[in-house]
Amino acid sequence: MSLVNKQLRYVVEAVRDNREALSEYIYRLYERIERYEEKLKGFITLRPADTVIREALEANRLGKPLAGIPIAVKDNISTEGIRTTCASAILENYIPPYDATVVKRLREAGAVIIGKTNMDEFAMGSTTETSYFGPSRNPWDPSRVPGGSSGGSGVVVSAYMAPAALGSDTGGSVRNPAAYTGIFGYKPTYGGLSRYGLIAYASSLDQIGLMTRDSVDAALLLEYIAGEDPRDPTSLDLRVGGLFKEISSLGEGRDLPKARLVIVKEMWSGVEDHVFKTTMNAVDKLSSEGFEVEEVSVPEVSYALPAYYVIAFAEASSNLSRYGIPLYGLSKDPENTSWIDYYSEIRSKGFGKEVKRRIMLGSFILSAGYYEQYYIKALKVRRLLRDRLLPLLRRGYIASPTMPIQPPRLGEAIEDPLRLYAMDIETVIPNLIGSPAISLVAGFANSLPVGLQLIGPPLGDRDLLLIARTIEIIIGLSNLSPQMG
Ligand code: GLN
């Protein structure tokens, strides 16, 4: 059987002392890409096969632990010498002069970047439709979106064009596309992975995350990229040493660890019927396998979404003020133009509609008079949520559907911003409280995968991944293959 359908850890084992198997594997990935990429648009920049094979063989020859395995990287994570666009016209030709820390660590461990994946412009969106390069499509049903904003990363992992991908998650952008494309998505504790080299959207919420075929592959990669980074003062030590070994041995004879699941009632209201049923069935199954399930009410969670969007817009308007100067991508000859004309022309041309909407609303939110009314109030809600949810997370894991609805068809959600924002109602909560969270496949509805979200306490990443593995084993729906024409 071809290695292409295997999880990353098995590929690494198979190619470790076998350079022929490695080039054969990469060649097969490119065959898949050639066949499906035109329809699915997972990549913004795909590197040439011979370059990737050459770098892979070199890493393999040097005996690096990841043995030359190709990995896809979301296009808002800086890669030295490889174009990094954030799916925006304003950065269309931007080539970073350095690697993000996570990319550097992956490369040092012997991974090779296969390409940069499609996303919503500046990670602002939930469907990958705001990309300047056009939308990605869902491998399970190409008339539907793959989720977002790391939609391209979801597509390439799900459709076997790469064994794993990096994404970023400000309010769900790793977990949303993981749920919609039927893979595993993991957003670490805030600070759990260095953000050095991640192009900022909303800095107090942004995290880099992993998108893989299951939790064991995520644990493997995490061990190589985690750890404090002096270049990101918010980074911290997740203490995940030995995790891969531990997680790989789960289910081999010994009893699986069990946990308590906390059902916050309000996170299940307003969820589409078949999503509700599929996710609740998974919870019932876990309960029959020895998980404790506790139901609680936290009315404050209904304020999470508006608080998230106020904070995200405010931070985005500040972060994105740096574009429009000749240093990055799109520029023009500044001769005979006033600074203000120059700046507004570049920004009018360079940013798409959704990004402009957010910059304008964000500037409004931060303006004198409205600052207290919106921004400070949102920060208070954030604090309140932490105070209410952190004690619950000391008792168990908060379980909910990852997405309240199934993947919309292309064009369906994008026209109505409020509908688009409402898709994030479950996923913004962990970002607001700094918690780690995962999404895994709970089951199917209408022949599409449905995601279960699990939220853990800050710094509880190790145990969260171990529990995620237990659930994967019990539910038995990891490493899925979409039926593709
Ligand atoms: N959909 C959310 C937003 O647009 C989250 C995006 C993200 O996590 N990058 O803000």
Coordinates of C-alpha atoms and ligand atoms in Angstrom, one line a residue:
M1 CA 0.0 0.0 0.0
S2 CA 1.2 3.5 -0.8
L3 CA 2.6 5.6 2.0
V4 CA 0.6 8.6 0.9
N5 CA -2.4 7.5 3.0
K6 CA -0.4 6.9 6.1
Q7 CA 0.0 9.1 9.1
L8 CA 3.1 11.2 9.2
R9 CA 4.8 9.1 12.0
Y10 CA 4.6 6.0 9.8
V11 CA 6.0 7.8 6.8
V12 CA 8.9 9.1 8.9
E13 CA 9.6 5.5 10.0
A14 CA 9.4 4.1 6.5
V15 CA 11.6 6.7 4.8
R16 CA 14.2 7.1 7.6
D17 CA 16.8 4.8 6.1
N18 CA 15.3 4.6 2.7
R19 CA 15.9 7.6 0.4
E20 CA 14.3 5.9 -2.5
A21 CA 11.1 5.5 -0.5
L22 CA 11.3 9.2 0.5
S23 CA 11.5 10.5 -3.1
E24 CA 8.8 8.0 -4.1
Y25 CA 6.6 9.3 -1.3
I26 CA 7.1 13.0 -2.3
Y27 CA 6.5 12.1 -5.9
R28 CA 3.2 10.6 -5.0
L29 CA 2.2 13.7 -3.0
Y30 CA 2.8 15.8 -6.1
E31 CA 0.8 13.3 -8.2
R32 CA -2.2 14.0 -5.9
I33 CA -1.5 17.7 -6.1
E34 CA -1.5 17.6 -9.8
R35 CA -4.7 15.7 -9.9
Y36 CA -6.7 17.7 -7.3
E37 CA -5.2 21.1 -6.7
E38 CA -6.7 22.9 -9.6
K39 CA -10.2 22.1 -8.2
L40 CA -9.4 22.4 -4.5
K41 CA -6.9 25.3 -4.4
G42 CA -5.2 24.3 -1.2
F43 CA -1.9 26.1 -2.0
I44 CA -1.0 29.7 -2.7
T45 CA 2.6 28.9 -3.4
L46 CA 3.7 25.3 -4.3
R47 CA 7.4 24.7 -4.4
P48 CA 8.8 22.7 -7.3
A49 CA 9.0 19.0 -6.7
D50 CA 12.7 18.7 -7.5
T51 CA 13.6 21.4 -5.0
V52 CA 11.5 19.7 -2.3
I53 CA 13.0 16.3 -3.1
R54 CA 16.5 17.7 -3.1
E55 CA 16.1 19.3 0.3
A56 CA 14.3 16.2 1.7
L57 CA 17.1 13.9 0.6
E58 CA 19.6 16.2 2.2
A59 CA 17.8 16.2 5.5
N60 CA 17.4 12.5 5.3
R61 CA 21.1 12.0 4.5
L62 CA 22.0 14.0 7.6
G63 CA 19.9 11.7 9.7
K64 CA 17.6 14.4 11.0
P65 CA 14.7 13.0 13.1
L66 CA 11.9 14.1 10.7
A67 CA 13.9 12.5 7.9
G68 CA 12.9 14.9 5.1
I69 CA 9.2 14.8 5.5
P70 CA 7.3 17.6 3.6
I71 CA 5.0 19.9 5.6
A72 CA 2.7 22.6 4.4
V73 CA 2.7 26.0 6.1
K74 CA -0.1 28.5 6.2
D75 CA 0.7 31.6 4.2
N76 CA 0.8 34.0 7.2
I77 CA 3.8 32.2 8.7
S78 CA 7.1 33.6 7.6
T79 CA 9.3 31.3 5.5
E80 CA 12.8 32.6 4.5
G81 CA 13.0 32.9 0.7
I82 CA 9.5 31.6 0.1
R83 CA 6.8 34.1 -0.7
T84 CA 4.4 34.8 2.2
T85 CA 1.3 36.7 1.1
C86 CA -1.3 36.4 3.9
A87 CA -3.6 35.8 0.9
S88 CA -3.5 39.6 0.4
A89 CA -2.7 41.7 -2.6
I90 CA -0.8 44.0 -0.3
L91 CA 1.8 41.3 0.3
E92 CA 1.5 39.6 -3.0
N93 CA 5.2 39.7 -3.7
Y94 CA 6.6 39.7 -0.1
I95 CA 9.4 37.3 0.5
P96 CA 10.4 37.2 4.2
P97 CA 14.1 37.4 5.0
Y98 CA 13.8 35.0 7.9
D99 CA 11.9 31.9 9.1
A100 CA 9.3 31.9 11.8
T101 CA 10.6 30.1 14.9
V102 CA 8.2 27.2 14.3
V103 CA 9.4 26.8 10.7
K104 CA 13.0 27.1 11.7
R105 CA 12.5 24.4 14.3
L106 CA 10.7 22.1 11.8
R107 CA 13.5 22.6 9.3
E108 CA 16.1 21.9 11.9
A109 CA 14.3 18.7 12.8
G110 CA 14.5 17.6 9.1
A111 CA 11.1 18.7 7.7
V112 CA 10.9 20.4 4.4
I113 CA 8.4 23.1 3.3
I114 CA 6.3 21.8 0.4
G115 CA 4.3 25.0 0.0
K116 CA 2.3 27.8 1.5
T117 CA -1.4 27.2 2.0
N118 CA -4.4 29.3 1.1
M119 CA -6.3 31.2 3.8
D120 CA -8.7 34.0 4.4
E121 CA -6.9 37.4 3.8
F122 CA -4.9 38.2 7.0
A123 CA -6.7 35.2 8.6
M124 CA -9.9 37.2 8.7
G125 CA -12.7 34.8 7.9
S126 CA -14.2 31.4 8.5
T127 CA -14.4 29.9 5.0
T128 CA -11.2 30.8 3.1
E129 CA -13.4 32.9 0.7
T130 CA -11.8 36.2 1.5
S131 CA -8.5 35.0 0.0
Y132 CA -7.2 37.4 -2.7
F133 CA -6.2 34.2 -4.6
G134 CA -9.7 32.8 -4.7
P135 CA -11.4 30.3 -2.4
S136 CA -10.4 26.7 -1.5
R137 CA -12.9 23.9 -1.7
N138 CA -13.8 21.1 0.6
P139 CA -12.4 17.7 -0.5
W140 CA -15.5 16.0 0.9
D141 CA -17.8 18.1 -1.3
P142 CA -16.2 20.7 -3.6
S143 CA -19.4 22.7 -3.7
R144 CA -18.7 23.5 0.0
V145 CA -16.1 25.6 1.8
P146 CA -13.3 23.8 3.7
G147 CA -13.7 26.3 6.6
G148 CA -11.2 28.9 7.5
S149 CA -9.2 30.8 7.9
S150 CA -6.6 27.9 7.6
G151 CA -8.8 26.3 4.9
G152 CA -5.9 25.5 2.6
S153 CA -4.1 23.7 5.4
G154 CA -7.2 21.6 6.0
V155 CA -7.5 20.8 2.3
V156 CA -4.0 19.7 1.7
V157 CA -3.9 17.4 4.8
S158 CA -7.4 16.0 4.2
A159 CA -6.7 15.4 0.5
Y160 CA -3.3 13.7 1.1
M161 CA -1.3 16.5 -0.5
A162 CA 0.9 16.8 2.6
P163 CA 0.9 14.7 5.8
A164 CA 0.6 17.7 8.1
A165 CA 0.3 21.5 8.0
L166 CA 0.8 24.5 10.3
G167 CA -2.2 26.8 10.7
S168 CA -2.9 29.8 12.9
D169 CA -5.8 30.2 15.2
T170 CA -7.1 33.5 16.5
G171 CA -10.7 32.6 17.0
G172 CA -10.9 29.1 15.6
S173 CA -8.9 29.1 12.3
V174 CA -7.2 25.8 13.0
R175 CA -10.2 23.9 14.6
N176 CA -12.8 25.2 12.1
P177 CA -11.2 23.8 8.9
A178 CA -10.0 20.7 10.8
A179 CA -13.7 20.0 11.6
Y180 CA -14.9 20.7 8.1
T181 CA -12.2 18.7 6.4
G182 CA -12.3 15.7 8.8
I183 CA -8.9 16.0 10.3
F184 CA -7.3 16.7 13.7
G185 CA -6.7 20.4 14.7
Y186 CA -4.9 21.6 17.8
K187 CA -4.6 25.1 19.1
P188 CA -2.1 25.3 22.0
T189 CA -2.3 27.3 25.1
Y190 CA -1.7 31.0 24.4
G191 CA 2.1 31.2 24.2
G192 CA 2.5 27.5 23.7
L193 CA 4.1 27.9 20.3
S194 CA 6.3 30.9 19.5
R195 CA 4.5 33.5 17.4
Y196 CA 7.8 35.0 16.1
G197 CA 7.3 35.2 12.4
L198 CA 3.6 34.8 12.5
I199 CA 2.1 37.8 10.7
A200 CA -0.1 39.4 13.4
Y201 CA -3.9 39.6 13.2
A202 CA -5.0 40.1 16.8
S203 CA -2.0 39.6 19.0
S204 CA -3.7 38.8 22.3
L205 CA -5.6 35.9 20.6
D206 CA -3.2 34.6 17.9
Q207 CA -1.7 31.2 18.2
I208 CA 0.0 28.9 15.7
G209 CA -1.5 25.4 15.7
L210 CA -1.2 22.0 14.1
M211 CA -3.4 20.3 11.5
T212 CA -2.7 16.6 11.2
R213 CA -4.4 13.3 10.4
D214 CA -4.6 12.5 14.2
S215 CA -3.5 13.5 17.6
V216 CA -0.4 11.3 17.6
D217 CA 1.1 13.1 14.6
A218 CA 0.3 16.4 16.3
A219 CA 2.2 15.3 19.4
L220 CA 5.2 14.2 17.4
L221 CA 5.5 17.6 15.6
L222 CA 4.7 19.5 18.8
E223 CA 7.7 18.0 20.5
Y224 CA 10.0 19.5 17.9
I225 CA 8.5 23.0 17.7
A226 CA 7.4 23.7 21.3
G227 CA 9.5 25.4 23.9
E228 CA 10.2 29.0 25.0
D229 CA 11.6 31.4 22.4
P230 CA 13.5 34.5 23.5
R231 CA 12.1 36.2 20.3
D232 CA 8.5 35.9 21.5
P233 CA 8.2 37.1 25.1
T234 CA 4.7 35.6 25.4
S235 CA 6.1 32.1 24.7
L236 CA 6.2 29.5 27.4
D237 CA 7.3 26.0 28.1
L238 CA 4.5 23.4 27.4
R239 CA 6.5 20.6 28.9
V240 CA 5.7 18.1 26.2
G241 CA 9.0 16.1 26.4
G242 CA 8.2 12.3 25.9
L243 CA 4.6 13.0 24.9
F244 CA 4.9 11.3 21.6
K245 CA 6.1 8.1 23.2
E246 CA 3.4 8.2 25.8
I247 CA 0.6 9.0 23.3
S248 CA 1.7 6.4 20.8
S249 CA 1.4 3.7 23.4
L250 CA -2.1 4.5 24.4
G251 CA -4.5 1.7 23.7
E252 CA -1.7 -0.9 23.7
G253 CA -3.0 -3.2 26.4
R254 CA -3.3 -0.7 29.3
D255 CA -6.6 0.9 30.2
L256 CA -7.3 4.2 28.4
P257 CA -7.2 7.3 30.6
K258 CA -10.8 8.7 31.2
A259 CA -11.9 12.1 32.0
R260 CA -14.8 14.3 32.9
L261 CA -16.6 16.1 30.1
V262 CA -18.2 19.4 31.0
I263 CA -21.2 20.3 28.8
V264 CA -21.9 24.0 29.0
K265 CA -25.6 24.1 28.0
E266 CA -25.3 27.5 26.2
M267 CA -22.6 26.2 23.9
W268 CA -25.1 23.6 22.6
S269 CA -28.0 25.9 22.0
G270 CA -28.4 27.3 18.5
V271 CA -26.4 24.3 17.1
E272 CA -27.8 22.9 13.8
D273 CA -29.9 19.7 14.5
H274 CA -27.7 17.1 12.9
V275 CA -24.5 18.6 14.2
F276 CA -26.0 18.5 17.7
K277 CA -27.1 14.9 17.3
T278 CA -23.8 13.7 15.9
T279 CA -21.7 15.4 18.5
M280 CA -24.0 14.4 21.4
N281 CA -23.9 10.8 20.1
A282 CA -20.1 10.9 20.5
V283 CA -20.4 12.3 24.0
D284 CA -22.9 9.5 24.8
K285 CA -20.5 6.9 23.5
L286 CA -17.7 8.3 25.7
S287 CA -20.0 8.3 28.7
S288 CA -20.8 4.6 28.1
E289 CA -17.0 4.0 28.0
G290 CA -16.5 5.4 31.4
F291 CA -16.2 9.2 30.9
E292 CA -18.1 11.3 33.4
V293 CA -20.4 13.9 31.9
E294 CA -21.5 17.0 33.8
E295 CA -23.9 19.6 32.5
V296 CA -23.6 23.2 33.7
S297 CA -25.0 26.6 32.7
V298 CA -22.8 29.6 32.0
P299 CA -25.0 32.3 30.6
E300 CA -22.0 34.6 30.1
V301 CA -20.7 32.5 27.1
S302 CA -23.4 34.2 25.0
Y303 CA -21.2 37.4 25.2
A304 CA -18.1 35.6 24.0
L305 CA -18.7 36.2 20.3
P306 CA -19.3 40.0 20.4
A307 CA -16.4 40.4 22.9
Y308 CA -14.1 38.5 20.6
Y309 CA -15.0 40.5 17.5
V310 CA -14.5 43.8 19.3
I311 CA -11.1 42.8 20.6
A312 CA -10.0 41.2 17.3
F313 CA -11.1 44.2 15.2
A314 CA -9.4 46.7 17.6
E315 CA -6.1 44.8 17.6
A316 CA -6.3 44.2 13.8
S317 CA -6.7 47.9 13.1
S318 CA -3.5 48.6 15.0
N319 CA -1.5 45.6 13.6
L320 CA -2.4 46.3 10.0
S321 CA -1.5 50.0 10.2
R322 CA 2.1 49.0 9.2
Y323 CA 1.1 48.1 5.6
G324 CA 1.1 50.8 3.0
I325 CA 4.8 51.7 3.2
P326 CA 7.4 50.7 0.6
L327 CA 8.9 48.0 2.9
Y328 CA 6.3 45.4 2.1
G329 CA 4.9 44.0 -1.2
L330 CA 2.6 46.4 -3.0
S331 CA 4.2 49.8 -3.5
K332 CA 4.5 52.5 -6.1
D333 CA 6.9 55.3 -6.9
P334 CA 6.4 57.8 -4.0
E335 CA 7.8 60.7 -6.1
N336 CA 5.4 63.6 -6.3
T337 CA 2.8 62.0 -4.0
S338 CA 1.9 63.2 -0.5
W339 CA 2.4 60.6 2.2
I340 CA -1.4 60.5 2.9
D341 CA -2.2 59.9 -0.8
Y342 CA 0.4 57.3 -1.1
Y343 CA -0.7 55.4 2.0
S344 CA -4.4 55.5 1.1
E345 CA -3.9 54.5 -2.5
I346 CA -1.8 51.4 -1.5
R347 CA -4.2 50.4 1.2
S348 CA -7.3 50.9 -1.0
K349 CA -5.8 48.7 -3.7
G350 CA -4.1 46.3 -1.4
F351 CA -6.7 45.3 1.1
G352 CA -9.9 43.3 0.4
K353 CA -13.4 44.2 1.5
E354 CA -13.5 42.2 4.8
V355 CA -10.1 43.4 5.9
K356 CA -11.1 47.0 5.2
R357 CA -14.4 46.5 7.1
R358 CA -12.4 45.3 10.1
I359 CA -9.8 48.0 10.0
M360 CA -12.5 50.7 10.0
L361 CA -14.6 49.1 12.7
G362 CA -11.5 48.5 14.8
S363 CA -10.4 52.1 14.5
F364 CA -13.9 53.2 15.5
I365 CA -13.9 50.9 18.5
L366 CA -10.6 52.4 19.7
S367 CA -11.6 56.0 19.1
A368 CA -12.1 58.4 21.9
G369 CA -15.6 58.1 23.4
Y370 CA -16.2 54.6 22.1
Y371 CA -13.1 53.0 23.7
E372 CA -14.8 52.6 27.1
Q373 CA -18.1 51.7 25.6
Y374 CA -16.8 48.9 23.4
Y375 CA -13.2 47.9 23.9
I376 CA -13.1 48.1 27.7
K377 CA -16.4 46.4 28.0
A378 CA -15.2 43.6 25.8
L379 CA -12.1 43.2 28.0
K380 CA -14.4 42.9 31.0
V381 CA -16.4 40.2 29.3
R382 CA -13.1 38.4 28.6
R383 CA -12.2 38.6 32.2
L384 CA -15.6 37.4 33.3
L385 CA -15.4 34.4 31.0
R386 CA -12.0 33.4 32.4
D387 CA -13.4 33.7 35.9
R388 CA -16.4 31.5 35.1
L389 CA -14.7 28.9 32.8
L390 CA -11.3 28.3 34.4
P391 CA -12.8 26.7 37.6
L392 CA -14.8 24.4 35.3
L393 CA -11.6 23.4 33.5
R394 CA -10.1 22.3 36.7
R395 CA -12.9 19.8 37.0
G396 CA -12.9 18.5 33.4
Y397 CA -12.8 19.3 29.6
I398 CA -15.4 21.5 28.1
A399 CA -16.9 19.6 25.1
S400 CA -19.0 21.1 22.4
P401 CA -19.5 20.9 18.6
T402 CA -16.5 22.6 16.9
M403 CA -18.8 24.4 14.5
P404 CA -22.5 25.2 15.0
I405 CA -23.4 24.4 11.3
Q406 CA -22.1 22.1 8.6
P407 CA -19.8 23.7 5.9
P408 CA -21.8 26.2 3.9
R409 CA -21.7 26.1 0.1
L410 CA -19.4 28.6 -1.5
G411 CA -20.9 32.0 -1.6
E412 CA -23.6 31.1 1.0
A413 CA -22.0 32.7 4.2
I414 CA -19.6 35.2 2.8
E415 CA -22.2 37.8 1.7
D416 CA -23.5 38.2 5.2
P417 CA -20.8 39.2 7.7
L418 CA -23.0 38.5 10.7
R419 CA -23.7 35.0 9.6
L420 CA -20.0 34.5 8.9
Y421 CA -19.0 35.7 12.4
A422 CA -21.7 33.6 14.0
M423 CA -19.9 30.4 12.7
D424 CA -17.2 31.1 15.3
I425 CA -19.5 31.0 18.3
E426 CA -17.8 27.9 19.8
T427 CA -14.3 28.3 18.7
V428 CA -13.6 31.9 20.0
I429 CA -14.0 30.8 23.6
P430 CA -10.6 29.1 24.2
N431 CA -8.8 32.0 22.5
L432 CA -10.5 34.5 24.8
I433 CA -9.4 32.6 27.9
G434 CA -6.0 31.4 26.6
S435 CA -6.9 27.7 26.8
P436 CA -5.7 24.9 24.6
A437 CA -8.3 23.3 22.4
I438 CA -8.6 20.6 19.8
S439 CA -11.1 19.4 17.2
L440 CA -11.5 15.8 16.2
V441 CA -14.0 13.9 14.1
A442 CA -17.1 13.0 16.2
G443 CA -19.1 11.4 13.3
F444 CA -20.8 12.2 10.1
A445 CA -23.9 14.0 9.1
N446 CA -25.1 14.3 5.4
S447 CA -21.9 12.4 4.4
L448 CA -19.7 15.2 5.8
P449 CA -17.5 15.0 8.9
V450 CA -18.6 16.8 12.1
G451 CA -16.1 18.0 14.6
L452 CA -16.0 17.7 18.4
Q453 CA -14.2 20.5 20.2
L454 CA -12.5 19.8 23.5
I455 CA -11.1 22.7 25.6
G456 CA -8.5 22.1 28.4
P457 CA -7.0 24.3 31.1
P458 CA -4.2 26.7 30.2
L459 CA -0.9 24.7 30.1
G460 CA -2.9 21.4 30.2
D461 CA -1.9 20.7 26.6
R462 CA -0.2 17.4 27.3
D463 CA -3.2 15.9 29.1
L464 CA -5.6 17.4 26.5
L465 CA -3.8 15.6 23.7
L466 CA -3.7 12.3 25.7
I467 CA -7.5 12.5 26.2
A468 CA -8.0 13.5 22.6
R469 CA -6.1 10.3 21.6
T470 CA -8.3 8.2 24.0
I471 CA -11.4 9.7 22.3
E472 CA -10.0 9.0 18.8
I473 CA -9.5 5.4 19.8
I474 CA -13.0 5.1 21.2
I475 CA -14.8 6.8 18.3
G476 CA -12.5 5.2 15.7
L477 CA -12.8 8.0 13.1
S478 CA -9.2 9.3 12.6
N479 CA -7.2 9.3 9.4
L480 CA -10.2 9.5 7.2
S481 CA -10.1 9.5 3.4
P482 CA -12.6 11.8 1.5
Q483 CA -14.1 10.1 -1.5
M484 CA -12.7 12.2 -4.3
G485 CA -13.5 12.0 -8.0
Ligands
GLN1 N1 -13.2 33.6 11.9 C1 -12.5 34.3 13.0 C2 -12.2 35.7 12.5 O1 -12.4 36.0 11.4 C3 -11.3 33.6 13.4 C4 -10.2 33.7 12.4 C5 -8.9 33.1 12.9 O2 -8.8 32.3 13.9 N2 -7.8 33.6 12.3 O3 -11.7 36.5 13.2

